[in-house]
Tab-separated table of C-alpha atoms in Angstrom:
chain	number	residue	atom	x	y	z
A	1	UNK	CA	80.369	-40.504	-60.452
A	2	UNK	CA	78.780	-42.987	-62.883
A	3	UNK	CA	78.749	-40.682	-65.908
A	4	UNK	CA	80.422	-43.049	-68.400
A	5	UNK	CA	77.820	-45.747	-67.716
A	6	UNK	CA	75.020	-43.181	-67.614
A	7	UNK	CA	75.996	-41.689	-70.963
A	8	UNK	CA	76.138	-45.142	-72.532
A	9	UNK	CA	72.635	-45.913	-71.243
A	10	UNK	CA	71.441	-42.499	-72.433
A	11	UNK	CA	72.693	-43.249	-75.952
A	12	UNK	CA	71.029	-46.672	-75.825
A	13	UNK	CA	67.726	-45.113	-74.783
A	14	UNK	CA	67.994	-42.442	-77.469
A	15	UNK	CA	68.654	-45.033	-80.177
A	16	UNK	CA	65.687	-47.076	-78.961
A	17	UNK	CA	63.507	-43.994	-78.919
A	18	UNK	CA	64.536	-42.735	-82.351
A	19	UNK	CA	64.232	-46.149	-83.938
A	20	UNK	CA	61.035	-47.381	-82.306
A	21	UNK	CA	59.241	-45.354	-79.638
A	22	UNK	CA	59.172	-41.951	-81.321
A	23	UNK	CA	57.798	-43.264	-84.660
A	24	UNK	CA	55.198	-45.424	-82.911
A	25	UNK	CA	54.047	-42.658	-80.584
A	26	UNK	CA	53.880	-40.188	-83.470
A	27	UNK	CA	51.704	-42.641	-85.393
A	28	UNK	CA	49.584	-43.146	-82.272
A	29	UNK	CA	48.931	-39.405	-82.068
A	30	UNK	CA	48.227	-39.148	-85.782
A	31	UNK	CA	45.853	-42.118	-86.010
A	32	UNK	CA	44.020	-42.167	-82.673
A	33	UNK	CA	41.417	-39.420	-82.068
A	34	UNK	CA	42.152	-36.907	-79.318
A	35	UNK	CA	39.134	-37.977	-77.278
A	36	UNK	CA	40.226	-41.619	-77.267
A	37	UNK	CA	43.771	-40.701	-76.275
A	38	UNK	CA	42.430	-38.514	-73.473
A	39	UNK	CA	40.427	-41.487	-72.179
A	40	UNK	CA	43.555	-43.656	-72.218
A	41	UNK	CA	45.520	-41.005	-70.328
A	42	UNK	CA	42.716	-40.639	-67.784
A	43	UNK	CA	42.615	-44.407	-67.245
A	44	UNK	CA	46.305	-44.611	-66.406
A	45	UNK	CA	46.189	-41.435	-64.306
A	46	UNK	CA	43.313	-42.943	-62.331
A	47	UNK	CA	45.365	-46.050	-61.579
A	48	UNK	CA	48.222	-43.785	-60.467
A	49	UNK	CA	45.810	-41.939	-58.163
A	50	UNK	CA	45.292	-45.092	-56.094
A	51	UNK	CA	49.042	-45.655	-55.791
A	52	UNK	CA	49.447	-41.994	-54.863
A	53	UNK	CA	46.843	-42.417	-52.116
A	54	UNK	CA	48.786	-45.366	-50.704
A	55	UNK	CA	52.067	-43.428	-50.786
A	56	UNK	CA	50.452	-40.415	-49.151
A	57	UNK	CA	49.230	-42.675	-46.361
A	58	UNK	CA	52.734	-44.118	-45.907
A	59	UNK	CA	54.056	-40.546	-45.759
A	60	UNK	CA	51.625	-39.700	-42.956
A	61	UNK	CA	49.606	-37.273	-45.079
A	62	UNK	CA	46.196	-38.619	-44.114
A	63	UNK	CA	44.077	-35.768	-45.479
A	64	UNK	CA	45.664	-35.944	-48.938
A	65	UNK	CA	45.472	-39.758	-48.899
A	66	UNK	CA	41.727	-39.660	-48.193
A	67	UNK	CA	41.313	-37.057	-50.930
A	68	UNK	CA	43.135	-39.180	-53.497
A	69	UNK	CA	41.252	-42.310	-52.411
A	70	UNK	CA	37.968	-40.502	-52.944
A	71	UNK	CA	39.209	-39.215	-56.287
A	72	UNK	CA	40.082	-42.758	-57.393
A	73	UNK	CA	36.774	-44.210	-56.186
A	74	UNK	CA	34.711	-41.449	-57.799
A	75	UNK	CA	36.406	-41.719	-61.187
A	76	UNK	CA	36.397	-45.507	-61.108
A	77	UNK	CA	32.681	-45.789	-60.332
A	78	UNK	CA	31.233	-42.782	-62.148
A	79	UNK	CA	33.989	-42.195	-64.696
A	80	UNK	CA	33.883	-45.675	-66.281
A	81	UNK	CA	37.053	-47.092	-64.703
A	82	UNK	CA	38.679	-43.671	-64.835
A	83	UNK	CA	38.252	-43.075	-68.567
A	84	UNK	CA	36.358	-39.914	-67.626
A	85	UNK	CA	38.088	-37.618	-65.132
A	86	UNK	CA	35.002	-36.365	-63.316
A	87	UNK	CA	36.925	-35.670	-60.103
A	88	UNK	CA	38.875	-32.848	-61.744
A	89	UNK	CA	35.608	-31.251	-62.839
A	90	UNK	CA	34.557	-31.344	-59.181
A	91	UNK	CA	37.737	-29.487	-58.242
A	92	UNK	CA	39.390	-32.405	-56.436
A	93	UNK	CA	43.145	-31.791	-56.513
A	94	UNK	CA	45.529	-34.485	-57.739
A	95	UNK	CA	48.670	-35.330	-55.745
A	96	UNK	CA	51.093	-37.389	-57.805
A	97	UNK	CA	53.207	-39.490	-55.441
A	98	UNK	CA	55.439	-42.504	-55.995
A	99	UNK	CA	57.441	-44.754	-53.695
A	100	UNK	CA	60.662	-42.866	-54.419
A	101	UNK	CA	59.077	-39.769	-52.897
A	102	UNK	CA	57.907	-41.838	-49.945
A	103	UNK	CA	61.459	-43.084	-49.338
A	104	UNK	CA	62.640	-39.473	-49.462
A	105	UNK	CA	60.056	-38.465	-46.845
A	106	UNK	CA	61.291	-41.352	-44.698
A	107	UNK	CA	64.777	-39.839	-44.867
A	108	UNK	CA	66.462	-41.975	-47.524
A	109	UNK	CA	69.148	-39.994	-49.418
A	110	UNK	CA	68.859	-39.895	-53.220
A	111	UNK	CA	72.265	-41.414	-53.908
A	112	UNK	CA	74.025	-40.998	-57.233
A	113	UNK	CA	72.249	-40.106	-60.439
A	114	UNK	CA	71.555	-43.225	-62.490
A	115	UNK	CA	70.431	-43.532	-66.110
A	116	UNK	CA	68.446	-46.756	-66.409
A	117	UNK	CA	68.045	-48.643	-69.678
A	118	UNK	CA	64.444	-48.370	-70.955
A	119	UNK	CA	63.277	-46.370	-67.906
A	120	UNK	CA	65.500	-43.310	-68.270
A	121	UNK	CA	66.789	-40.899	-65.594
A	122	UNK	CA	66.688	-41.962	-61.964
A	123	UNK	CA	68.672	-42.005	-58.739
A	124	UNK	CA	69.711	-44.923	-56.565
A	125	UNK	CA	66.739	-44.216	-54.290
A	126	UNK	CA	64.245	-43.991	-57.154
A	127	UNK	CA	65.679	-47.108	-58.795
A	128	UNK	CA	65.153	-49.064	-55.562
A	129	UNK	CA	61.556	-47.807	-55.477
A	130	UNK	CA	60.901	-48.571	-59.153
A	131	UNK	CA	59.827	-52.246	-58.804
A	132	UNK	CA	57.004	-51.284	-56.435
A	133	UNK	CA	55.954	-48.428	-58.711
A	134	UNK	CA	55.829	-50.838	-61.657
A	135	UNK	CA	53.874	-53.398	-59.637
A	136	UNK	CA	51.222	-50.737	-59.022
A	137	UNK	CA	50.596	-50.122	-62.739
A	138	UNK	CA	47.467	-51.669	-64.323
A	139	UNK	CA	49.542	-54.105	-66.374
A	140	UNK	CA	50.858	-55.777	-63.208
A	141	UNK	CA	48.169	-54.969	-60.670
A	142	UNK	CA	45.550	-56.832	-62.717
A	143	UNK	CA	46.449	-60.523	-62.713
A	144	UNK	CA	45.355	-61.297	-66.238
A	145	UNK	CA	48.120	-62.548	-68.537
A	146	UNK	CA	46.471	-61.562	-71.805
A	147	UNK	CA	45.716	-58.095	-70.410
A	148	UNK	CA	49.311	-57.283	-69.504
A	149	UNK	CA	50.948	-56.889	-72.964
A	150	UNK	CA	48.145	-54.653	-74.215
A	151	UNK	CA	48.177	-52.316	-71.225
A	152	UNK	CA	51.977	-52.233	-71.135
A	153	UNK	CA	52.273	-51.174	-74.776
A	154	UNK	CA	49.386	-48.744	-74.456
A	155	UNK	CA	50.888	-47.117	-71.378
A	156	UNK	CA	54.256	-46.745	-73.099
A	157	UNK	CA	52.635	-45.122	-76.142
A	158	UNK	CA	50.481	-42.877	-73.967
A	159	UNK	CA	53.445	-41.707	-71.887
A	160	UNK	CA	55.734	-41.198	-74.875
A	161	UNK	CA	53.091	-39.352	-76.895
A	162	UNK	CA	52.773	-36.760	-74.125
A	163	UNK	CA	56.507	-36.042	-74.401
A	164	UNK	CA	56.666	-35.369	-78.154
A	165	UNK	CA	56.765	-31.627	-77.577
A	166	UNK	CA	59.483	-31.998	-74.953
A	167	UNK	CA	61.611	-33.952	-77.436
A	168	UNK	CA	61.407	-31.155	-79.977
A	169	UNK	CA	62.289	-28.609	-77.292
A	170	UNK	CA	65.255	-30.696	-76.169
A	171	UNK	CA	66.533	-30.926	-79.736
A	172	UNK	CA	66.305	-27.139	-80.019
A	173	UNK	CA	67.846	-25.867	-76.789
A	174	UNK	CA	70.174	-28.546	-75.441
A	175	UNK	CA	73.815	-28.624	-76.491
A	176	UNK	CA	74.508	-31.631	-74.275
A	177	UNK	CA	71.236	-33.565	-74.051
A	178	UNK	CA	72.493	-35.925	-71.358
A	179	UNK	CA	73.483	-33.112	-68.983
A	180	UNK	CA	70.224	-31.268	-69.648
A	181	UNK	CA	68.089	-34.336	-68.896
A	182	UNK	CA	70.115	-35.187	-65.785
A	183	UNK	CA	69.899	-31.683	-64.321
A	184	UNK	CA	66.214	-31.299	-65.190
A	185	UNK	CA	65.347	-34.639	-63.598
A	186	UNK	CA	67.271	-33.961	-60.385
A	187	UNK	CA	65.783	-30.467	-60.080
A	188	UNK	CA	62.244	-31.780	-60.585
A	189	UNK	CA	62.633	-34.567	-58.032
A	190	UNK	CA	64.077	-32.152	-55.502
A	191	UNK	CA	61.191	-29.772	-56.107
A	192	UNK	CA	58.693	-32.572	-55.436
A	193	UNK	CA	60.312	-33.270	-52.077
A	194	UNK	CA	60.435	-29.564	-51.205
A	195	UNK	CA	56.740	-29.264	-52.058
A	196	UNK	CA	56.067	-31.839	-49.347
A	197	UNK	CA	58.219	-29.867	-46.897
A	198	UNK	CA	56.335	-26.640	-47.697
A	199	UNK	CA	53.023	-28.446	-47.182
A	200	UNK	CA	54.195	-29.474	-43.740
A	201	UNK	CA	55.161	-25.875	-42.962
A	202	UNK	CA	51.687	-24.673	-43.961
A	203	UNK	CA	50.049	-27.361	-41.835
A	204	UNK	CA	52.086	-26.107	-38.900
A	205	UNK	CA	51.072	-22.502	-39.546
A	206	UNK	CA	54.381	-21.411	-41.013
A	207	UNK	CA	54.722	-19.205	-44.047
A	208	UNK	CA	54.522	-21.068	-47.396
A	209	UNK	CA	57.593	-19.190	-48.531
A	210	UNK	CA	59.785	-20.546	-45.766
């Protein structure tokens, strides 16, 4: 229903990406050694693990919440603030959860698709959850003013650098990039919610293929 606005925001985001984010992230990949970039990715993933543990607890998934809490504690203490992902080497599974997924588990409908400036594809439900998700990032969770700009820029570069291959794929296969991104986002979010439903079925002894 909001396609004219969404397409305008999509064009804005694409112009911003082509003019600034893509060149910077490409330079980041070219200039920063792989091992250093892996450490940066691990650091931000570790911070996300704690937020995932909190969301799992709010969703009533106690076992997974304890698992993610242990994962965060282990990597933080023994992995140098999460720069080393030692928990994965131990075989501890990662559950990536955000507050939008928690709202979905609580029964909140997704609402219309919404393309946000700067943040990209979303829904009304995910947009409502976004401020809490942002507040849980290292840039905002750590109350140090001088720390915030550095971590914010670094997280943007880290996230964008991991999507360089997806950008090339999108340029190759998508006739209408907006429609492709919209459909892919909605399908992925729905799959994340269905994964939770299937987990509940398994916990209750039902077939995983239900």
